PDB file of C-alpha atoms in Angstrom:
ATOM      1  CA  ALA A   1      25.847 167.523  25.047  1.00 73.00           C
ATOM      2  CA  GLN A   2      27.983 170.586  24.767  1.00 79.00           C
ATOM      3  CA  SER A   3      29.827 171.331  21.562  1.00 88.00           C
ATOM      4  CA  VAL A   4      32.004 174.016  20.046  1.00 93.00           C
ATOM      5  CA  THR A   5      32.132 174.842  16.364  1.00 94.00           C
ATOM      6  CA  GLN A   6      34.830 176.782  14.628  1.00 95.00           C
ATOM      7  CA  PRO A   7      33.511 176.965  11.087  1.00 95.00           C
ATOM      8  CA  ASP A   8      36.714 178.222   9.500  1.00 95.00           C
ATOM      9  CA  ILE A   9      39.455 175.611   9.242  1.00 94.00           C
ATOM     10  CA  HIS A  10      41.969 177.987   7.690  1.00 96.00           C
ATOM     11  CA  ILE A  11      42.040 181.767   7.307  1.00 97.00           C
ATOM     12  CA  THR A  12      44.609 183.886   5.465  1.00 97.00           C
ATOM     13  CA  VAL A  13      44.965 187.546   6.333  1.00 97.00           C
ATOM     14  CA  SER A  14      47.356 190.240   5.195  1.00 97.00           C
ATOM     15  CA  GLU A  15      49.658 191.713   7.799  1.00 97.00           C
ATOM     16  CA  GLY A  16      48.079 194.827   9.250  1.00 97.00           C
ATOM     17  CA  ALA A  17      44.555 193.783   8.339  1.00 98.00           C
ATOM     18  CA  SER A  18      41.831 193.117  10.861  1.00 98.00           C
ATOM     19  CA  LEU A  19      40.906 189.624  11.979  1.00 97.00           C
ATOM     20  CA  GLU A  20      37.800 187.894  13.226  1.00 98.00           C
ATOM     21  CA  LEU A  21      37.734 184.189  14.090  1.00 98.00           C
ATOM     22  CA  ARG A  22      34.366 182.604  14.684  1.00 98.00           C
ATOM     23  CA  CYS A  23      33.337 180.362  17.539  1.00 97.00           C
ATOM     24  CA  ASN A  24      29.846 179.049  18.179  1.00 96.00           C
ATOM     25  CA  TYR A  25      28.874 176.884  21.101  1.00 94.00           C
ATOM     26  CA  SER A  26      25.991 174.700  22.086  1.00 90.00           C
ATOM     27  CA  TYR A  27      25.561 174.576  25.822  1.00 79.00           C
ATOM     28  CA  GLY A  28      22.660 174.248  28.194  1.00 71.00           C
ATOM     29  CA  ALA A  29      24.114 176.140  31.118  1.00 75.00           C
ATOM     30  CA  THR A  30      25.810 179.503  31.390  1.00 80.00           C
ATOM     31  CA  PRO A  31      29.081 178.943  29.546  1.00 88.00           C
ATOM     32  CA  TYR A  32      32.609 179.772  30.498  1.00 91.00           C
ATOM     33  CA  LEU A  33      34.424 180.514  27.265  1.00 93.00           C
ATOM     34  CA  PHE A  34      38.100 180.517  26.370  1.00 95.00           C
ATOM     35  CA  TRP A  35      40.343 181.261  23.453  1.00 97.00           C
ATOM     36  CA  TYR A  36      43.738 179.595  23.287  1.00 96.00           C
ATOM     37  CA  VAL A  37      46.534 179.939  20.756  1.00 96.00           C
ATOM     38  CA  GLN A  38      48.779 177.055  19.772  1.00 91.00           C
ATOM     39  CA  SER A  39      52.001 177.445  17.827  1.00 87.00           C
ATOM     40  CA  PRO A  40      53.377 174.409  15.944  1.00 81.00           C
ATOM     41  CA  GLY A  41      54.654 171.757  18.319  1.00 77.00           C
ATOM     42  CA  GLN A  42      53.627 173.781  21.334  1.00 80.00           C
ATOM     43  CA  GLY A  43      50.982 173.619  24.016  1.00 83.00           C
ATOM     44  CA  LEU A  44      48.078 176.024  24.332  1.00 89.00           C
ATOM     45  CA  GLN A  45      48.489 179.553  25.615  1.00 92.00           C
ATOM     46  CA  LEU A  46      45.456 181.282  27.103  1.00 93.00           C
ATOM     47  CA  LEU A  47      44.530 184.435  25.172  1.00 96.00           C
ATOM     48  CA  LEU A  48      41.407 185.424  27.073  1.00 96.00           C
ATOM     49  CA  LYS A  49      38.378 184.087  28.887  1.00 93.00           C
ATOM     50  CA  TYR A  50      34.806 185.009  29.686  1.00 93.00           C
ATOM     51  CA  PHE A  51      33.000 183.938  32.832  1.00 90.00           C
ATOM     52  CA  SER A  52      30.511 186.748  33.454  1.00 88.00           C
ATOM     53  CA  GLY A  53      30.115 190.517  33.397  1.00 89.00           C
ATOM     54  CA  ASP A  54      31.175 192.711  30.507  1.00 91.00           C
ATOM     55  CA  THR A  55      30.598 190.743  27.326  1.00 93.00           C
ATOM     56  CA  LEU A  56      33.600 192.300  25.589  1.00 97.00           C
ATOM     57  CA  VAL A  57      36.778 190.874  27.054  1.00 97.00           C
ATOM     58  CA  GLN A  58      40.308 191.949  26.424  1.00 97.00           C
ATOM     59  CA  GLY A  59      43.164 189.481  26.234  1.00 96.00           C
ATOM     60  CA  ILE A  60      46.853 189.344  25.649  1.00 94.00           C
ATOM     61  CA  LYS A  61      48.636 190.260  22.420  1.00 94.00           C
ATOM     62  CA  GLY A  62      45.951 192.796  21.483  1.00 96.00           C
ATOM     63  CA  PHE A  63      43.129 190.260  21.103  1.00 98.00           C
ATOM     64  CA  GLU A  64      39.567 190.733  22.235  1.00 98.00           C
ATOM     65  CA  ALA A  65      36.421 188.632  22.106  1.00 98.00           C
ATOM     66  CA  GLU A  66      32.740 189.360  22.444  1.00 97.00           C
ATOM     67  CA  PHE A  67      30.217 187.037  24.050  1.00 95.00           C
ATOM     68  CA  LYS A  68      26.831 187.172  22.341  1.00 95.00           C
ATOM     69  CA  ARG A  69      24.360 184.970  24.133  1.00 92.00           C
ATOM     70  CA  SER A  70      21.623 185.454  21.537  1.00 92.00           C
ATOM     71  CA  GLN A  71      23.920 184.116  18.834  1.00 94.00           C
ATOM     72  CA  SER A  72      25.724 181.547  21.004  1.00 94.00           C
ATOM     73  CA  SER A  73      28.966 183.033  19.774  1.00 96.00           C
ATOM     74  CA  PHE A  74      32.300 184.097  21.188  1.00 97.00           C
ATOM     75  CA  ASN A  75      34.243 185.500  18.248  1.00 98.00           C
ATOM     76  CA  LEU A  76      37.872 186.511  18.544  1.00 98.00           C
ATOM     77  CA  ARG A  77      39.053 189.771  17.016  1.00 98.00           C
ATOM     78  CA  LYS A  78      42.198 191.761  16.494  1.00 98.00           C
ATOM     79  CA  PRO A  79      42.261 195.150  14.739  1.00 97.00           C
ATOM     80  CA  SER A  80      45.658 194.703  13.080  1.00 97.00           C
ATOM     81  CA  VAL A  81      47.453 191.376  12.802  1.00 97.00           C
ATOM     82  CA  HIS A  82      51.198 190.871  12.961  1.00 96.00           C
ATOM     83  CA  TRP A  83      53.190 188.132  11.255  1.00 95.00           C
ATOM     84  CA  SER A  84      53.836 186.616  14.678  1.00 94.00           C
ATOM     85  CA  ASP A  85      50.104 185.972  15.077  1.00 96.00           C
ATOM     86  CA  ALA A  86      50.288 183.071  12.627  1.00 96.00           C
ATOM     87  CA  ALA A  87      49.221 180.027  14.663  1.00 96.00           C
ATOM     88  CA  GLU A  88      46.301 177.743  15.469  1.00 95.00           C
ATOM     89  CA  TYR A  89      43.485 179.319  17.466  1.00 97.00           C
ATOM     90  CA  VAL A  90      41.262 177.112  19.577  1.00 96.00           C
ATOM     91  CA  CYS A  91      37.968 178.006  21.233  1.00 96.00           C
ATOM     92  CA  ALA A  92      36.825 176.052  24.300  1.00 94.00           C
ATOM     93  CA  VAL A  93      33.844 175.998  26.654  1.00 92.00           C
ATOM     94  CA  THR A  94      32.998 174.695  30.092  1.00 87.00           C
ATOM     95  CA  ASN A  95      30.800 175.829  32.970  1.00 78.00           C
ATOM     96  CA  PHE A  96      31.001 176.345  36.690  1.00 72.00           C
ATOM     97  CA  GLY A  97      31.746 173.130  38.500  1.00 70.00           C
ATOM     98  CA  ASN A  98      32.475 171.222  35.309  1.00 72.00           C
ATOM     99  CA  GLU A  99      36.036 169.973  35.181  1.00 71.00           C
ATOM    100  CA  LYS A 100      36.170 169.278  31.491  1.00 84.00           C
ATOM    101  CA  LEU A 101      36.768 171.616  28.604  1.00 88.00           C
ATOM    102  CA  THR A 102      35.131 171.049  25.248  1.00 89.00           C
ATOM    103  CA  PHE A 103      37.333 172.211  22.401  1.00 91.00           C
ATOM    104  CA  GLY A 104      36.670 173.354  18.889  1.00 92.00           C
ATOM    105  CA  THR A 105      38.734 171.877  16.095  1.00 90.00           C
ATOM    106  CA  GLY A 106      40.732 175.074  15.713  1.00 93.00           C
ATOM    107  CA  THR A 107      41.319 177.668  13.024  1.00 96.00           C
ATOM    108  CA  ARG A 108      44.722 177.938  11.416  1.00 96.00           C
ATOM    109  CA  LEU A 109      45.719 181.532  10.757  1.00 97.00           C
ATOM    110  CA  THR A 110      48.201 182.366   8.023  1.00 97.00           C
ATOM    111  CA  ILE A 111      49.574 185.891   7.669  1.00 97.00           C
ATOM    112  CA  ILE A 112      50.792 187.112   4.303  1.00 96.00           C
ATOM    113  CA  PRO A 113      53.023 190.159   3.795  1.00 92.00           C
TER     114      PRO A 113
ATOM    115  CA  GLY B   1      52.175 183.476  36.495  1.00 67.00           C
ATOM    116  CA  ALA B   2      50.357 180.168  35.862  1.00 84.00           C
ATOM    117  CA  VAL B   3      53.226 178.378  34.159  1.00 89.00           C
ATOM    118  CA  VAL B   4      53.099 174.670  33.429  1.00 93.00           C
ATOM    119  CA  SER B   5      56.114 172.744  32.235  1.00 94.00           C
ATOM    120  CA  GLN B   6      56.488 169.307  30.693  1.00 96.00           C
ATOM    121  CA  HIS B   7      59.491 167.082  30.463  1.00 96.00           C
ATOM    122  CA  PRO B   8      60.742 165.794  28.143  1.00 96.00           C
ATOM    123  CA  SER B   9      59.663 167.884  25.173  1.00 94.00           C
ATOM    124  CA  ARG B  10      60.548 165.072  22.788  1.00 96.00           C
ATOM    125  CA  VAL B  11      61.206 161.398  23.344  1.00 97.00           C
ATOM    126  CA  ILE B  12      61.960 158.551  20.992  1.00 97.00           C
ATOM    127  CA  CYS B  13      61.761 155.014  22.322  1.00 95.00           C
ATOM    128  CA  LYS B  14      61.727 151.460  21.127  1.00 96.00           C
ATOM    129  CA  SER B  15      58.545 149.440  20.954  1.00 96.00           C
ATOM    130  CA  GLY B  16      57.869 147.602  24.207  1.00 96.00           C
ATOM    131  CA  THR B  17      59.580 150.084  26.495  1.00 96.00           C
ATOM    132  CA  SER B  18      57.903 152.435  28.965  1.00 97.00           C
ATOM    133  CA  VAL B  19      58.107 156.203  28.861  1.00 97.00           C
ATOM    134  CA  LYS B  20      57.389 158.660  31.665  1.00 97.00           C
ATOM    135  CA  ILE B  21      56.274 162.225  31.003  1.00 97.00           C
ATOM    136  CA  GLU B  22      56.283 164.799  33.793  1.00 97.00           C
ATOM    137  CA  CYS B  23      53.941 167.750  34.137  1.00 96.00           C
ATOM    138  CA  ARG B  24      54.717 170.447  36.685  1.00 95.00           C
ATOM    139  CA  SER B  25      52.891 173.579  37.783  1.00 93.00           C
ATOM    140  CA  LEU B  26      55.741 175.992  38.499  1.00 93.00           C
ATOM    141  CA  ASP B  27      54.066 178.870  40.310  1.00 90.00           C
ATOM    142  CA  PHE B  28      50.774 177.565  41.625  1.00 90.00           C
ATOM    143  CA  GLN B  29      49.327 174.524  43.318  1.00 91.00           C
ATOM    144  CA  ALA B  30      47.395 172.363  40.907  1.00 90.00           C
ATOM    145  CA  THR B  31      44.697 170.360  42.628  1.00 89.00           C
ATOM    146  CA  THR B  32      43.603 169.000  39.263  1.00 92.00           C
ATOM    147  CA  MET B  33      45.695 168.052  36.269  1.00 94.00           C
ATOM    148  CA  PHE B  34      44.524 166.841  32.896  1.00 95.00           C
ATOM    149  CA  TRP B  35      46.231 164.751  30.261  1.00 96.00           C
ATOM    150  CA  TYR B  36      45.389 165.166  26.600  1.00 95.00           C
ATOM    151  CA  ARG B  37      46.443 163.538  23.394  1.00 95.00           C
ATOM    152  CA  GLN B  38      46.489 165.396  20.116  1.00 89.00           C
ATOM    153  CA  PHE B  39      46.442 163.801  16.703  1.00 85.00           C
ATOM    154  CA  PRO B  40      47.498 165.761  13.625  1.00 80.00           C
ATOM    155  CA  LYS B  41      44.864 168.302  12.580  1.00 74.00           C
ATOM    156  CA  LYS B  42      42.521 167.102  15.327  1.00 77.00           C
ATOM    157  CA  SER B  43      41.298 168.750  18.479  1.00 80.00           C
ATOM    158  CA  LEU B  44      42.642 167.801  21.860  1.00 86.00           C
ATOM    159  CA  MET B  45      41.337 164.526  23.228  1.00 89.00           C
ATOM    160  CA  LEU B  46      41.048 164.303  26.998  1.00 92.00           C
ATOM    161  CA  MET B  47      42.609 161.096  28.279  1.00 95.00           C
ATOM    162  CA  ALA B  48      42.215 161.456  32.015  1.00 95.00           C
ATOM    163  CA  THR B  49      41.680 163.807  34.915  1.00 93.00           C
ATOM    164  CA  SER B  50      43.741 163.501  38.056  1.00 92.00           C
ATOM    165  CA  ASN B  51      43.195 165.080  41.435  1.00 88.00           C
ATOM    166  CA  GLU B  52      46.067 165.293  43.872  1.00 85.00           C
ATOM    167  CA  GLY B  53      46.180 162.233  46.091  1.00 83.00           C
ATOM    168  CA  SER B  54      43.401 160.412  44.236  1.00 85.00           C
ATOM    169  CA  LYS B  55      43.230 157.899  41.466  1.00 88.00           C
ATOM    170  CA  ALA B  56      42.881 159.322  37.999  1.00 92.00           C
ATOM    171  CA  THR B  57      39.563 159.268  36.180  1.00 93.00           C
ATOM    172  CA  TYR B  58      39.997 157.957  32.661  1.00 95.00           C
ATOM    173  CA  GLU B  59      37.870 158.813  29.679  1.00 94.00           C
ATOM    174  CA  GLN B  60      36.017 156.070  27.888  1.00 93.00           C
ATOM    175  CA  GLY B  61      38.276 154.099  25.608  1.00 93.00           C
ATOM    176  CA  VAL B  62      41.511 155.051  27.345  1.00 95.00           C
ATOM    177  CA  GLU B  63      43.340 152.057  28.801  1.00 94.00           C
ATOM    178  CA  LYS B  64      44.254 152.849  32.385  1.00 93.00           C
ATOM    179  CA  ASP B  65      46.780 150.007  32.562  1.00 94.00           C
ATOM    180  CA  LYS B  66      48.581 151.366  29.549  1.00 96.00           C
ATOM    181  CA  PHE B  67      48.528 155.038  30.483  1.00 97.00           C
ATOM    182  CA  LEU B  68      49.449 155.210  34.153  1.00 96.00           C
ATOM    183  CA  ILE B  69      48.846 158.552  35.799  1.00 95.00           C
ATOM    184  CA  ASN B  70      50.204 159.618  39.151  1.00 91.00           C
ATOM    185  CA  HIS B  71      49.415 162.945  40.818  1.00 90.00           C
ATOM    186  CA  ALA B  72      51.382 162.593  44.020  1.00 83.00           C
ATOM    187  CA  SER B  73      51.849 166.267  44.819  1.00 90.00           C
ATOM    188  CA  LEU B  74      50.176 169.598  44.149  1.00 90.00           C
ATOM    189  CA  THR B  75      52.814 170.502  41.586  1.00 93.00           C
ATOM    190  CA  LEU B  76      53.589 167.257  39.791  1.00 94.00           C
ATOM    191  CA  SER B  77      51.698 164.723  37.735  1.00 95.00           C
ATOM    192  CA  THR B  78      53.248 161.980  35.649  1.00 96.00           C
ATOM    193  CA  LEU B  79      51.977 159.995  32.689  1.00 97.00           C
ATOM    194  CA  THR B  80      53.687 156.684  32.010  1.00 97.00           C
ATOM    195  CA  VAL B  81      53.055 155.021  28.685  1.00 97.00           C
ATOM    196  CA  THR B  82      53.709 151.362  29.395  1.00 96.00           C
ATOM    197  CA  SER B  83      54.856 148.877  26.762  1.00 96.00           C
ATOM    198  CA  ALA B  84      54.702 151.572  24.130  1.00 96.00           C
ATOM    199  CA  HIS B  85      53.835 150.694  20.551  1.00 96.00           C
ATOM    200  CA  PRO B  86      54.063 152.770  17.365  1.00 95.00           C
ATOM    201  CA  GLU B  87      50.348 153.574  17.563  1.00 95.00           C
ATOM    202  CA  ASP B  88      51.049 155.383  20.840  1.00 96.00           C
ATOM    203  CA  SER B  89      53.158 157.911  18.955  1.00 96.00           C
ATOM    204  CA  SER B  90      51.475 161.241  19.439  1.00 94.00           C
ATOM    205  CA  PHE B  91      51.643 164.683  21.009  1.00 93.00           C
ATOM    206  CA  TYR B  92      50.754 164.559  24.698  1.00 96.00           C
ATOM    207  CA  ILE B  93      49.762 167.746  26.495  1.00 95.00           C
ATOM    208  CA  CYS B  94      49.014 168.270  30.150  1.00 96.00           C
ATOM    209  CA  SER B  95      47.117 171.076  31.803  1.00 95.00           C
ATOM    210  CA  ALA B  96      46.731 172.151  35.394  1.00 94.00           C
ATOM    211  CA  ARG B  97      44.081 173.957  37.354  1.00 91.00           C
ATOM    212  CA  ALA B  98      44.159 175.441  40.832  1.00 87.00           C
ATOM    213  CA  SER B  99      41.395 174.746  43.312  1.00 78.00           C
ATOM    214  CA  GLY B 100      38.419 177.069  42.930  1.00 73.00           C
ATOM    215  CA  TYR B 101      39.489 178.320  39.528  1.00 72.00           C
ATOM    216  CA  ASP B 102      38.003 177.305  36.217  1.00 73.00           C
ATOM    217  CA  THR B 103      40.946 178.061  33.964  1.00 85.00           C
ATOM    218  CA  GLN B 104      43.241 175.318  32.737  1.00 89.00           C
ATOM    219  CA  TYR B 105      46.840 176.251  31.987  1.00 91.00           C
ATOM    220  CA  PHE B 106      48.600 174.076  29.479  1.00 93.00           C
ATOM    221  CA  GLY B 107      52.082 172.698  29.262  1.00 94.00           C
ATOM    222  CA  PRO B 108      54.126 172.916  26.050  1.00 92.00           C
ATOM    223  CA  GLY B 109      53.518 169.280  25.154  1.00 93.00           C
ATOM    224  CA  THR B 110      55.637 166.164  24.663  1.00 95.00           C
ATOM    225  CA  ARG B 111      56.184 164.595  21.265  1.00 95.00           C
ATOM    226  CA  LEU B 112      56.425 160.803  21.682  1.00 96.00           C
ATOM    227  CA  THR B 113      57.749 158.688  18.838  1.00 96.00           C
ATOM    228  CA  VAL B 114      57.741 154.919  19.248  1.00 96.00           C
ATOM    229  CA  LEU B 115      59.906 153.010  16.780  1.00 95.00           C
TER     230      LEU B 115
END
């Protein structure tokens, strides 16, 4: 069965510092990978996705993620965080022809001045 | 593009009443819509998948007679919580996907409180 692990429940970063959020997946087939961001009381907004091709993908709001098949990882990065980036970040995986997404439990990001 | 709306954003109802939540894809045709439930500090739990014009497919453990799903058009799906009880209080989120695409776009969610 497929699974997604986000090992960090909560991360605190200073404004202007760099950020990396970890996501590991367990999947038999070629994965389609997603990062979503969820603000309190809100739905999920798609940040970026990887289906195939270049393993470094760029998303909205200055985020990027790198797919590393050998490590079964799809970590999210941002070179310099802003206070408005404080939110819950959720990694998800599916594959071609599969309707369902499997979600990680999320990482809550706190930004300090 | 790819905007999904939900209505209402918040609803408070008395125990025993029914509540309808609407999910609309505003700028694309959604052949498939998904309904999720989210508990505090937990990941999204898929309740059901609905394809336009077909009966919804419910996940194991989800009561189909309690959570009625209708996907009558390519832009609208509804979730009706029938005879709601306090344990049904939760955050309900829908998502929509266009045919041939693998990306789900999520609505902003509906906070249901049953008194």
